[in-house]
mmCIF file of C-alpha atoms and ligand atoms in Angstrom:
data_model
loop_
_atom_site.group_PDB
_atom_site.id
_atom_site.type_symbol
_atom_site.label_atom_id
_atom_site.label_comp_id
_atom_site.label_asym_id
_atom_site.label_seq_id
_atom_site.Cartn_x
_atom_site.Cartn_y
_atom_site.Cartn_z
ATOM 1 C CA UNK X 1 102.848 104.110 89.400
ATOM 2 C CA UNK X 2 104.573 100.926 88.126
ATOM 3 C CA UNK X 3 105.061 101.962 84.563
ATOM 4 C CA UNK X 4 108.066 100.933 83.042
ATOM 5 C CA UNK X 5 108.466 103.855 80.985
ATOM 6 C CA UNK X 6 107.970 106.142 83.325
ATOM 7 C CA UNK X 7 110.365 104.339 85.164
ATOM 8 C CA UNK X 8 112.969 105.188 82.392
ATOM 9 C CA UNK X 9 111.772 108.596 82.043
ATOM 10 C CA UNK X 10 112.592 109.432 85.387
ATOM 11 C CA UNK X 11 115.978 107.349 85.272
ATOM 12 C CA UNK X 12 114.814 104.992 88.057
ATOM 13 C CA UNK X 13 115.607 101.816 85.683
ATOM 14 C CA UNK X 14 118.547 101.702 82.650
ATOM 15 C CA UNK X 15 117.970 102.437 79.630
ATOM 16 C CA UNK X 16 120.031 103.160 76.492
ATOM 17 C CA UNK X 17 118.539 106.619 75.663
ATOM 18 C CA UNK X 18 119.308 108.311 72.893
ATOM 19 C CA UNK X 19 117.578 111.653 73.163
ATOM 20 C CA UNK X 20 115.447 113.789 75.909
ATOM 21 C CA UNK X 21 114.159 116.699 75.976
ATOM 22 C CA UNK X 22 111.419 118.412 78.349
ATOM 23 C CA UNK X 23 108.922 116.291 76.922
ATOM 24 C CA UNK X 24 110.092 113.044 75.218
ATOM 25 C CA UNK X 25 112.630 110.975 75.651
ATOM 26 C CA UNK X 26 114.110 108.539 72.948
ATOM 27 C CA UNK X 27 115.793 104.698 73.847
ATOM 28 C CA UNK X 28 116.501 102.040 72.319
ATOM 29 C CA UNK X 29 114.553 99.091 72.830
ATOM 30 C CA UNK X 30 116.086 96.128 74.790
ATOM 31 C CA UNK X 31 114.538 93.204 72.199
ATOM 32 C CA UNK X 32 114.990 95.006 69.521
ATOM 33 C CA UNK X 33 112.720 93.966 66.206
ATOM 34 C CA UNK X 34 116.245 95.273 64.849
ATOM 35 C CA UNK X 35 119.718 96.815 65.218
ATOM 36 C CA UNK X 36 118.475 100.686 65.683
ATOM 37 C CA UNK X 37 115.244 99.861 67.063
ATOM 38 C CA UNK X 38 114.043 103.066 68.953
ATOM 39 C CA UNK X 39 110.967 103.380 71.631
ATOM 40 C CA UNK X 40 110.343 107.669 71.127
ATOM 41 C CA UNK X 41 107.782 108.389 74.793
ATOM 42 C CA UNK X 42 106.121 111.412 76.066
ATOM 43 C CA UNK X 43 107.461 112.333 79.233
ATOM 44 C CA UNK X 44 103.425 112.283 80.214
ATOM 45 C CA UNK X 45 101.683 109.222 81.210
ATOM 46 C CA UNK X 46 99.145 108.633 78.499
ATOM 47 C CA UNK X 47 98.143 105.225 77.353
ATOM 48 C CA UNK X 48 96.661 106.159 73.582
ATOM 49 C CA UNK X 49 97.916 108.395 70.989
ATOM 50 C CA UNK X 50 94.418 110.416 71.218
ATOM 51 C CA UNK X 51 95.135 111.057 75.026
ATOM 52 C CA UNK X 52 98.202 113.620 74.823
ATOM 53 C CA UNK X 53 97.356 116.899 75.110
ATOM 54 C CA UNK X 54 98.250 118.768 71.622
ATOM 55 C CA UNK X 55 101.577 120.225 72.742
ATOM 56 C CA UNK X 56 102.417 116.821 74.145
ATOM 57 C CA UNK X 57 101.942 114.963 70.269
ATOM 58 C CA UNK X 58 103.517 117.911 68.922
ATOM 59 C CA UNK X 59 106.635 117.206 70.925
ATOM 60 C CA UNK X 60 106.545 113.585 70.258
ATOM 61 C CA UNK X 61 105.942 113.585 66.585
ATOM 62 C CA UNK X 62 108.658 116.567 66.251
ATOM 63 C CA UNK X 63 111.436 114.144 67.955
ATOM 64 C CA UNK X 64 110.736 111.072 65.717
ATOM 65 C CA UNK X 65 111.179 113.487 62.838
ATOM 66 C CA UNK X 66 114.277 114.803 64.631
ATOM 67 C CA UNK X 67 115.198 111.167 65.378
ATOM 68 C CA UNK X 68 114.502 109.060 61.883
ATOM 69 C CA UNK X 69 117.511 110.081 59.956
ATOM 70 C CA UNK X 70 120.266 109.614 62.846
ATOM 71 C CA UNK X 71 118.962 106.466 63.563
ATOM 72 C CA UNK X 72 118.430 104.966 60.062
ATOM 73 C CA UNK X 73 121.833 106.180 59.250
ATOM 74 C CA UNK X 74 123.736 104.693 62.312
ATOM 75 C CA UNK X 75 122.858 101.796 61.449
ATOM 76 C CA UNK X 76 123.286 102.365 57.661
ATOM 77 C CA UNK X 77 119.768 101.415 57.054
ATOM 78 C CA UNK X 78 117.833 102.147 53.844
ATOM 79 C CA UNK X 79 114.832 103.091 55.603
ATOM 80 C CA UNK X 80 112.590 102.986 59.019
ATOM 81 C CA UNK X 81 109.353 101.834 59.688
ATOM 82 C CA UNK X 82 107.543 103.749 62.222
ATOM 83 C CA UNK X 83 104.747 102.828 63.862
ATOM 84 C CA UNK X 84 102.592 102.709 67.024
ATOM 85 C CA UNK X 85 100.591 100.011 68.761
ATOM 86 C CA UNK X 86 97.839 102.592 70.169
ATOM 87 C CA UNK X 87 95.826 100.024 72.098
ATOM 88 C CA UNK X 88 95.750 96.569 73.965
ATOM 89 C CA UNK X 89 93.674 94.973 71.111
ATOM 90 C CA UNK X 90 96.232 96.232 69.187
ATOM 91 C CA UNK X 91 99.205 94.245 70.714
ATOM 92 C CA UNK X 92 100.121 97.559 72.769
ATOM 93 C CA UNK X 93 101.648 95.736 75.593
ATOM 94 C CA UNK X 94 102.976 98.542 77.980
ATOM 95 C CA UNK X 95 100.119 101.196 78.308
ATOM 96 C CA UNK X 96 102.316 104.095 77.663
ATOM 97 C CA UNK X 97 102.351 105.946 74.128
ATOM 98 C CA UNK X 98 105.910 104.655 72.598
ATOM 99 C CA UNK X 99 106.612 105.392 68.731
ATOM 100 C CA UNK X 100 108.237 102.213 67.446
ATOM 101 C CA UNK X 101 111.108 103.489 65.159
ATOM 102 C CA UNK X 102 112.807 100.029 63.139
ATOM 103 C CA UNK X 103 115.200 100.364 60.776
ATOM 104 C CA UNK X 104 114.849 98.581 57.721
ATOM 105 C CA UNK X 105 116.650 97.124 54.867
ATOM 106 C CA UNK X 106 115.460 95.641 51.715
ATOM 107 C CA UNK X 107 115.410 91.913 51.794
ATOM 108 C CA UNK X 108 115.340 91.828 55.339
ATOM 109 C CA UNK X 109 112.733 89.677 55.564
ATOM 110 C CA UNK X 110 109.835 92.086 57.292
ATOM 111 C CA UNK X 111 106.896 93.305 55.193
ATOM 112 C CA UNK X 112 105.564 96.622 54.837
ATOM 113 C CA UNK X 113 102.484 97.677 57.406
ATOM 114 C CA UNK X 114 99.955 96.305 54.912
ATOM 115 C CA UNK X 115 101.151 92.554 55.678
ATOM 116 C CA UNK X 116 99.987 93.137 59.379
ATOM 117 C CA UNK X 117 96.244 93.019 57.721
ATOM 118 C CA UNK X 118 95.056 89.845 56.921
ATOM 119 C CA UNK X 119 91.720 91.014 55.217
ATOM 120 C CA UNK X 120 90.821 94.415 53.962
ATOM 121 C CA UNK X 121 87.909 97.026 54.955
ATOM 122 C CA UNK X 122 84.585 96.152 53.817
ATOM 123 C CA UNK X 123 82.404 99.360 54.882
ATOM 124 C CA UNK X 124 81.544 102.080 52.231
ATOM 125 C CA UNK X 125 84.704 104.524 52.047
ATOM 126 C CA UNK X 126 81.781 107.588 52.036
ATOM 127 C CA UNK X 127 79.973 106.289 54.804
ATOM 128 C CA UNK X 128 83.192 105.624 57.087
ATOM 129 C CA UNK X 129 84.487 109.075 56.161
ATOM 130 C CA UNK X 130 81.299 110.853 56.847
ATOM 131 C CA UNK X 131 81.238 108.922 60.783
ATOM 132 C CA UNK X 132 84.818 110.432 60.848
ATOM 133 C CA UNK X 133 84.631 113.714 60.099
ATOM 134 C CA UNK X 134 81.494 113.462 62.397
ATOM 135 C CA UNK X 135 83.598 112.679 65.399
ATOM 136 C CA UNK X 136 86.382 115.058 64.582
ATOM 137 C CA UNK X 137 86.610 117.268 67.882
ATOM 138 C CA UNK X 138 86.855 120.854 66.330
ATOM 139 C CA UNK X 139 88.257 122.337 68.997
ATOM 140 C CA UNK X 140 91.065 120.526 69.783
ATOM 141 C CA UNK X 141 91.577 120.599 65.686
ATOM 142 C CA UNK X 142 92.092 124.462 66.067
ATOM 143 C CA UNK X 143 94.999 124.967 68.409
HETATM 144 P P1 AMP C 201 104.442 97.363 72.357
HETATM 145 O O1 AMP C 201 104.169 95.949 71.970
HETATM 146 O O2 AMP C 201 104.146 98.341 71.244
HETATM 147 O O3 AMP C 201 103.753 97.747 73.645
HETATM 148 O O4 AMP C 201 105.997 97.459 72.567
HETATM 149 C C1 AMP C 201 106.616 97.517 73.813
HETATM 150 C C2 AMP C 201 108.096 97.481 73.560
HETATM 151 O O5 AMP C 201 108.771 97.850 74.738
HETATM 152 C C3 AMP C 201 108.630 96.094 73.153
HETATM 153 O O6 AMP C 201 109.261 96.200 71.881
HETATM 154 C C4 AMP C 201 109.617 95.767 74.263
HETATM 155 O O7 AMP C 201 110.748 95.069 73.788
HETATM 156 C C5 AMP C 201 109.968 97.139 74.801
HETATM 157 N N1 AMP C 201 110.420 97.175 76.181
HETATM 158 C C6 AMP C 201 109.852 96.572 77.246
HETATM 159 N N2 AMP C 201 110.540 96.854 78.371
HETATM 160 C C7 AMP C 201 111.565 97.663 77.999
HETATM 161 C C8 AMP C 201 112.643 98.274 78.704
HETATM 162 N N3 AMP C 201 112.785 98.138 80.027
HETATM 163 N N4 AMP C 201 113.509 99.038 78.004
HETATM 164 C C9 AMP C 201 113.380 99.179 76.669
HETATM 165 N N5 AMP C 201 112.381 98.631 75.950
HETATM 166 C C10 AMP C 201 111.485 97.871 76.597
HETATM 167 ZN ZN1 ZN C 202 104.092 105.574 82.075
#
């Protein structure tokens, strides 16, 4: 396995981390979109958000909440945008879930996650929420 991240995860390359636990672990990013920027990774190998096993998102999504406030306010930041490339066509360039935390400030030049879209959805809202909520695997929804 030539992952990067799981590289860092298991301490074989450096990396300025900022948290770990059993299950994540939290570093900074080394070209960093800002001062603060934070890469939050399941210990676990999985490409795409919908590949972690429930317990494994849990984990992940409880440290960025854990890990949002000490980073915007190290960097005395006025907010954070948080987001995820889940994807190649998306720009995801190292296949190995990693929630982007920046810190923001007003008038700092970036826009909000709207700005990414150049042109809007044109299918009927009904029709793509129906297909949804047709796909929706009920089991894993229940644990
Ligand atoms: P993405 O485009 O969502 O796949 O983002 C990958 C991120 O990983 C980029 O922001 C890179 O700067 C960052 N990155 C790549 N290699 C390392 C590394 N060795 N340590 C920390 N961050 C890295
Ligand atoms: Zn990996």
């Amino acid at each position: 396995m030539n992952c990067i991240f799981c590289r860092i995860v298991k301490g074989e390359i450096p990396a300025e981390v900022v948290a770990r636990t059993e299950d994540v672990v939290a570093f900074l990013d080394v070209q960093p979109l800002a001062d603060g920027h934070v890469l939050v990774v399941p210990v676990a190998h999985e490409a795409c958000v919908e590949d972690l096993e429930p317990a494994q998102a849990d984990a992940l999504f409880r440290a960025v909440t854990r890990l949002a406030g000490p980073v915007r306010e190290a960097v005395d930041a006025a907010g954070t945008t948080i987001g995820v490339n889940n994807g190649e066509a998306t720009g995801q360039t190292i296949p190995h879930v990693h929630v982007h935390i920046v810190p923001r400030w007003e008038q700092d030049g970036a826009g909000s996650i709207h700005t990414i879209f150049p042109r809007r959805g044109r299918r009927d809202v009904k029709e793509v929420g129906t297909a949804i909520r047709a796909g929706i695997d009920v089991a894993r929804g229940a644990d």
